[in-house]
Amino acid sequence: MALLQISEPGMSTAPHQHRLAVGIDLGTTNSLVATVRSGSPEVLSDENGRSLLPSIVRYLPNGHANIGYKAHAHRTTDPKNTIVSVKRFMGRGLKDIAHVENLPYDFVDGGREGGHGMVQIRTVAGVKSPVEVSAQILATLRQRAEDSLGDELVGAVITVPAYFDDAQRQATKDAAQLAGLNVLRLLSEPTAAAIAYGLDHAKEGVYAVYDLGGGTFDISILKLSKGVFEVLSTGGDSALGGDDFDQRLFCYITEQAKLAPLSEEDTATLMVKARQAKELLSTNDETTVEAILKSGEIVQVTVSAETFTEITKHLVVKTMNAIRKAMRDANVSVEDVDGVVMVGGATRMPQVRRAVSEFFKTIPHANIDPDRVVALGAAIQANLLAGNRAPGDDWLLLDVTPLSLGIETMGGLVEKIIPRNSTIPVARAQEFTTFKDGQTAMAIHVVQGERELVSDSRSLARFELRGIPPMAAGAARIRVTYQVDADGLLSVSAREARSGVEASITVKPSYGLGDDEIARMLQESYTSAQGDMQMRALREEQVEAERILLATQSALGEDKDLLSGEEQGAIAKLMDDVREAVARSNDQSQDTGARQDVLHNAVQALARGTEEFAARRMDKSVRKALAGKSLDQV
Ligand code: ADP
Ligand code: MG
């Protein structure tokens, strides 16, 4: 029989058990897929070594589709069937889409033709929803990942803009499902970028993420505390991006070359040239745009970086205004910002970097390729969620438990197992033992809240662990594990170590709990913290009193003969004192602290009064164990 290896708790599983997961940046202009291999994230390329996949789908009369570069080539020749920037339509109705009249598509109002309100597009291959179009892009990336990794994926983290609403997020999830992907989580793009830069390991702080893509500009202000990113504000301009810089350069070239109004085809040709020139100017002081137009005209215009900066200045200023607004909304000033992250291919333009540096008075993080950074961060997150956790990795996750999850212990007290604000998924275990000799069952009561007493907490579930073999009180070892998964689902299991008996239950902790109620429960815990602590101390003392009474009783039952009559009387008296103190400790007219003091003194007196008895019992059991053995045998 083969021996199975079991990894040590907290250690990652063997390399061949690495669970393949990817991060996908589903962009407006370009999409990418990345994964973590041998501990570091990398973007996966297609068979031609290209990492970007243009987010473009062209539908063909035979029902098939071209995706990416193949579709890109037909943007101008077959615009009606070549869908670009489909991300703008995700989860949107026709009325939500800006400048519909300028778009080349044959839109179908989703509200009318059973599209659940989402706009649809009529193509040669039939009516397509934005979800289907996005699914084509996702399926292409999934195929790329499976080809290069040589195995099936367990899941993907897909990024979405921080401002995406429920409908847009749901549409993204639906697209992933349609593409056969298991969505581990949707992650906001700025958070993914911050993760790629390892800011989640940084000290707490406020970060600005400046994302200038092809057609959109997003600014997000994030706050990191305890490994959790919170989006303080988002802003930007959904109609401002690298394309506008192309447009400016195009106009400049036509002016300089004194060109007459161009045909559609010539416009397209020159636009491509303008874009290439823009990208070259990010690393060159000047470039020359050369083209031979269909009209026969020869274009040759030299553009310097300085000129380019000048003619696009107003675009950069626009982004600065949006930053100011987002900072106001987040209620932070430039001095509060601990770091700035650059995202999006268009942030390669030096004039953009300079402006951002000047604004924040700091050098932004830009050493990771700005069009890959989001996918890389998503890959890191996916790797964690798939369970490929290296020793020492934190659970740097984005959702937290709103309230503590605990268990009821003796005396109606709450023992917190997963503290409030723990990032999920999270698992914590704690060991408990039996209170009474021969106890064969244990009642497990799962509670939620910040208070010390069960009666002040929210009861989530109860279950019993039965079949514990009878043992002396305190001998059983019952491990209770609380586990909250990424969707906030709590499962609790209890297992007795010697016998292996086990029981478990699953609950939804947030079920029926609104934000108001969470706020109320937190408020209560603050205002009653002092009283709670005293009450807890009293309850603990009561439990201790019960325990020592039971233990003394059972010792007397076994070894009364070790004590003289007088000694027995003294212990009986001390036990009576404890019993009386227990009874009086429930008298609510007395101060909690005072009741605890009286009880504490009585318990201590009994403990001291039985020390000698305990020592004699110990002697006796040692003698018994050694009986018939010589000293060197032991
Ligand atoms: P999105 O997030 O919208 O999908 P990207 O982050 O991929 O977009 O950015 C695409 C934009 O970045 C395009 O306008 C492209 O021209 C621009 N871009 C890419 N490389 C450069 C470069 N070297 N210099 C300037 N702009 C660039
Ligand atoms: Mg992007």
PDB file of N, CA and C in Angstrom, residues 430-434 442 465 468-469 471-480 494-501:
ATOM      1  N   GLN A 430      -9.496  26.238  18.611  1.00  0.00           N
ATOM      2  CA  GLN A 430      -9.170  26.350  20.018  1.00  0.00           C
ATOM      3  C   GLN A 430      -9.531  25.042  20.696  1.00  0.00           C
ATOM      4  N   GLU A 431      -8.772  24.688  21.736  1.00  0.00           N
ATOM      5  CA  GLU A 431      -9.070  23.424  22.421  1.00  0.00           C
ATOM      6  C   GLU A 431      -9.874  23.669  23.677  1.00  0.00           C
ATOM      7  N   PHE A 432     -10.823  22.788  23.888  1.00  0.00           N
ATOM      8  CA  PHE A 432     -11.646  22.870  25.093  1.00  0.00           C
ATOM      9  C   PHE A 432     -11.597  21.512  25.767  1.00  0.00           C
ATOM     10  N   THR A 433     -12.043  21.480  27.011  1.00  0.00           N
ATOM     11  CA  THR A 433     -12.065  20.200  27.692  1.00  0.00           C
ATOM     12  C   THR A 433     -13.371  20.032  28.439  1.00  0.00           C
ATOM     13  N   THR A 434     -13.548  18.867  29.015  1.00  0.00           N
ATOM     14  CA  THR A 434     -14.783  18.592  29.748  1.00  0.00           C
ATOM     15  C   THR A 434     -14.698  19.186  31.143  1.00  0.00           C
ATOM     16  N   MET A 442     -20.917  17.382  24.703  1.00  0.00           N
ATOM     17  CA  MET A 442     -20.590  18.787  24.900  1.00  0.00           C
ATOM     18  C   MET A 442     -21.513  19.607  24.014  1.00  0.00           C
ATOM     19  N   LEU A 465     -21.701  17.732  20.471  1.00  0.00           N
ATOM     20  CA  LEU A 465     -20.710  16.698  20.169  1.00  0.00           C
ATOM     21  C   LEU A 465     -20.996  15.575  21.150  1.00  0.00           C
ATOM     22  N   ILE A 468     -18.247  11.301  23.438  1.00  0.00           N
ATOM     23  CA  ILE A 468     -16.919  11.484  24.028  1.00  0.00           C
ATOM     24  C   ILE A 468     -16.724  10.338  25.031  1.00  0.00           C
ATOM     25  N   PRO A 469     -15.610   9.603  24.966  1.00  0.00           N
ATOM     26  CA  PRO A 469     -15.433   8.514  25.936  1.00  0.00           C
ATOM     27  C   PRO A 469     -15.338   9.088  27.354  1.00  0.00           C
ATOM     28  N   MET A 471     -14.110  10.228  30.683  1.00  0.00           N
ATOM     29  CA  MET A 471     -12.754  10.478  31.194  1.00  0.00           C
ATOM     30  C   MET A 471     -12.902  11.384  32.402  1.00  0.00           C
ATOM     31  N   ALA A 472     -11.777  11.576  33.110  1.00  0.00           N
ATOM     32  CA  ALA A 472     -11.782  12.519  34.225  1.00  0.00           C
ATOM     33  C   ALA A 472     -11.997  13.921  33.664  1.00  0.00           C
ATOM     34  N   ALA A 473     -12.591  14.790  34.470  1.00  0.00           N
ATOM     35  CA  ALA A 473     -12.787  16.168  34.044  1.00  0.00           C
ATOM     36  C   ALA A 473     -11.450  16.754  33.617  1.00  0.00           C
ATOM     37  N   GLY A 474     -11.425  17.432  32.489  1.00  0.00           N
ATOM     38  CA  GLY A 474     -10.199  18.079  32.038  1.00  0.00           C
ATOM     39  C   GLY A 474      -9.297  17.183  31.211  1.00  0.00           C
ATOM     40  N   ALA A 475      -9.655  15.916  31.047  1.00  0.00           N
ATOM     41  CA  ALA A 475      -8.773  15.013  30.300  1.00  0.00           C
ATOM     42  C   ALA A 475      -9.095  14.978  28.807  1.00  0.00           C
ATOM     43  N   ALA A 476     -10.352  15.200  28.454  1.00  0.00           N
ATOM     44  CA  ALA A 476     -10.718  15.153  27.034  1.00  0.00           C
ATOM     45  C   ALA A 476     -10.124  16.374  26.327  1.00  0.00           C
ATOM     46  N   ARG A 477      -9.757  16.201  25.052  1.00  0.00           N
ATOM     47  CA  ARG A 477      -9.258  17.346  24.288  1.00  0.00           C
ATOM     48  C   ARG A 477     -10.166  17.562  23.094  1.00  0.00           C
ATOM     49  N   ILE A 478     -10.978  18.612  23.162  1.00  0.00           N
ATOM     50  CA  ILE A 478     -11.922  18.863  22.084  1.00  0.00           C
ATOM     51  C   ILE A 478     -11.489  20.097  21.313  1.00  0.00           C
ATOM     52  N   ARG A 479     -11.187  19.874  20.052  1.00  0.00           N
ATOM     53  CA  ARG A 479     -10.706  20.965  19.209  1.00  0.00           C
ATOM     54  C   ARG A 479     -11.883  21.517  18.419  1.00  0.00           C
ATOM     55  N   VAL A 480     -12.162  22.784  18.643  1.00  0.00           N
ATOM     56  CA  VAL A 480     -13.273  23.417  17.943  1.00  0.00           C
ATOM     57  C   VAL A 480     -12.682  24.361  16.895  1.00  0.00           C
ATOM     58  N   ALA A 494     -16.276  20.366  15.678  1.00  0.00           N
ATOM     59  CA  ALA A 494     -15.699  20.007  16.966  1.00  0.00           C
ATOM     60  C   ALA A 494     -15.252  18.563  16.873  1.00  0.00           C
ATOM     61  N   ARG A 495     -14.076  18.266  17.419  1.00  0.00           N
ATOM     62  CA  ARG A 495     -13.536  16.920  17.306  1.00  0.00           C
ATOM     63  C   ARG A 495     -12.800  16.572  18.584  1.00  0.00           C
ATOM     64  N   GLU A 496     -13.140  15.406  19.125  1.00  0.00           N
ATOM     65  CA  GLU A 496     -12.435  14.953  20.326  1.00  0.00           C
ATOM     66  C   GLU A 496     -11.235  14.153  19.857  1.00  0.00           C
ATOM     67  N   ALA A 497     -10.051  14.511  20.388  1.00  0.00           N
ATOM     68  CA  ALA A 497      -8.807  13.980  19.833  1.00  0.00           C
ATOM     69  C   ALA A 497      -8.651  12.470  20.008  1.00  0.00           C
ATOM     70  N   ARG A 498      -8.933  11.935  21.203  1.00  0.00           N
ATOM     71  CA  ARG A 498      -8.652  10.512  21.434  1.00  0.00           C
ATOM     72  C   ARG A 498      -9.575   9.601  20.657  1.00  0.00           C
ATOM     73  N   SER A 499     -10.878   9.899  20.722  1.00  0.00           N
ATOM     74  CA  SER A 499     -11.842   9.000  20.095  1.00  0.00           C
ATOM     75  C   SER A 499     -12.068   9.352  18.632  1.00  0.00           C
ATOM     76  N   GLY A 500     -11.760  10.598  18.267  1.00  0.00           N
ATOM     77  CA  GLY A 500     -12.010  11.028  16.900  1.00  0.00           C
ATOM     78  C   GLY A 500     -13.469  11.371  16.640  1.00  0.00           C
ATOM     79  N   VAL A 501     -14.333  11.379  17.656  1.00  0.00           N
ATOM     80  CA  VAL A 501     -15.732  11.731  17.403  1.00  0.00           C
ATOM     81  C   VAL A 501     -15.786  13.186  16.948  1.00  0.00           C
TER      82      VAL A 501
END
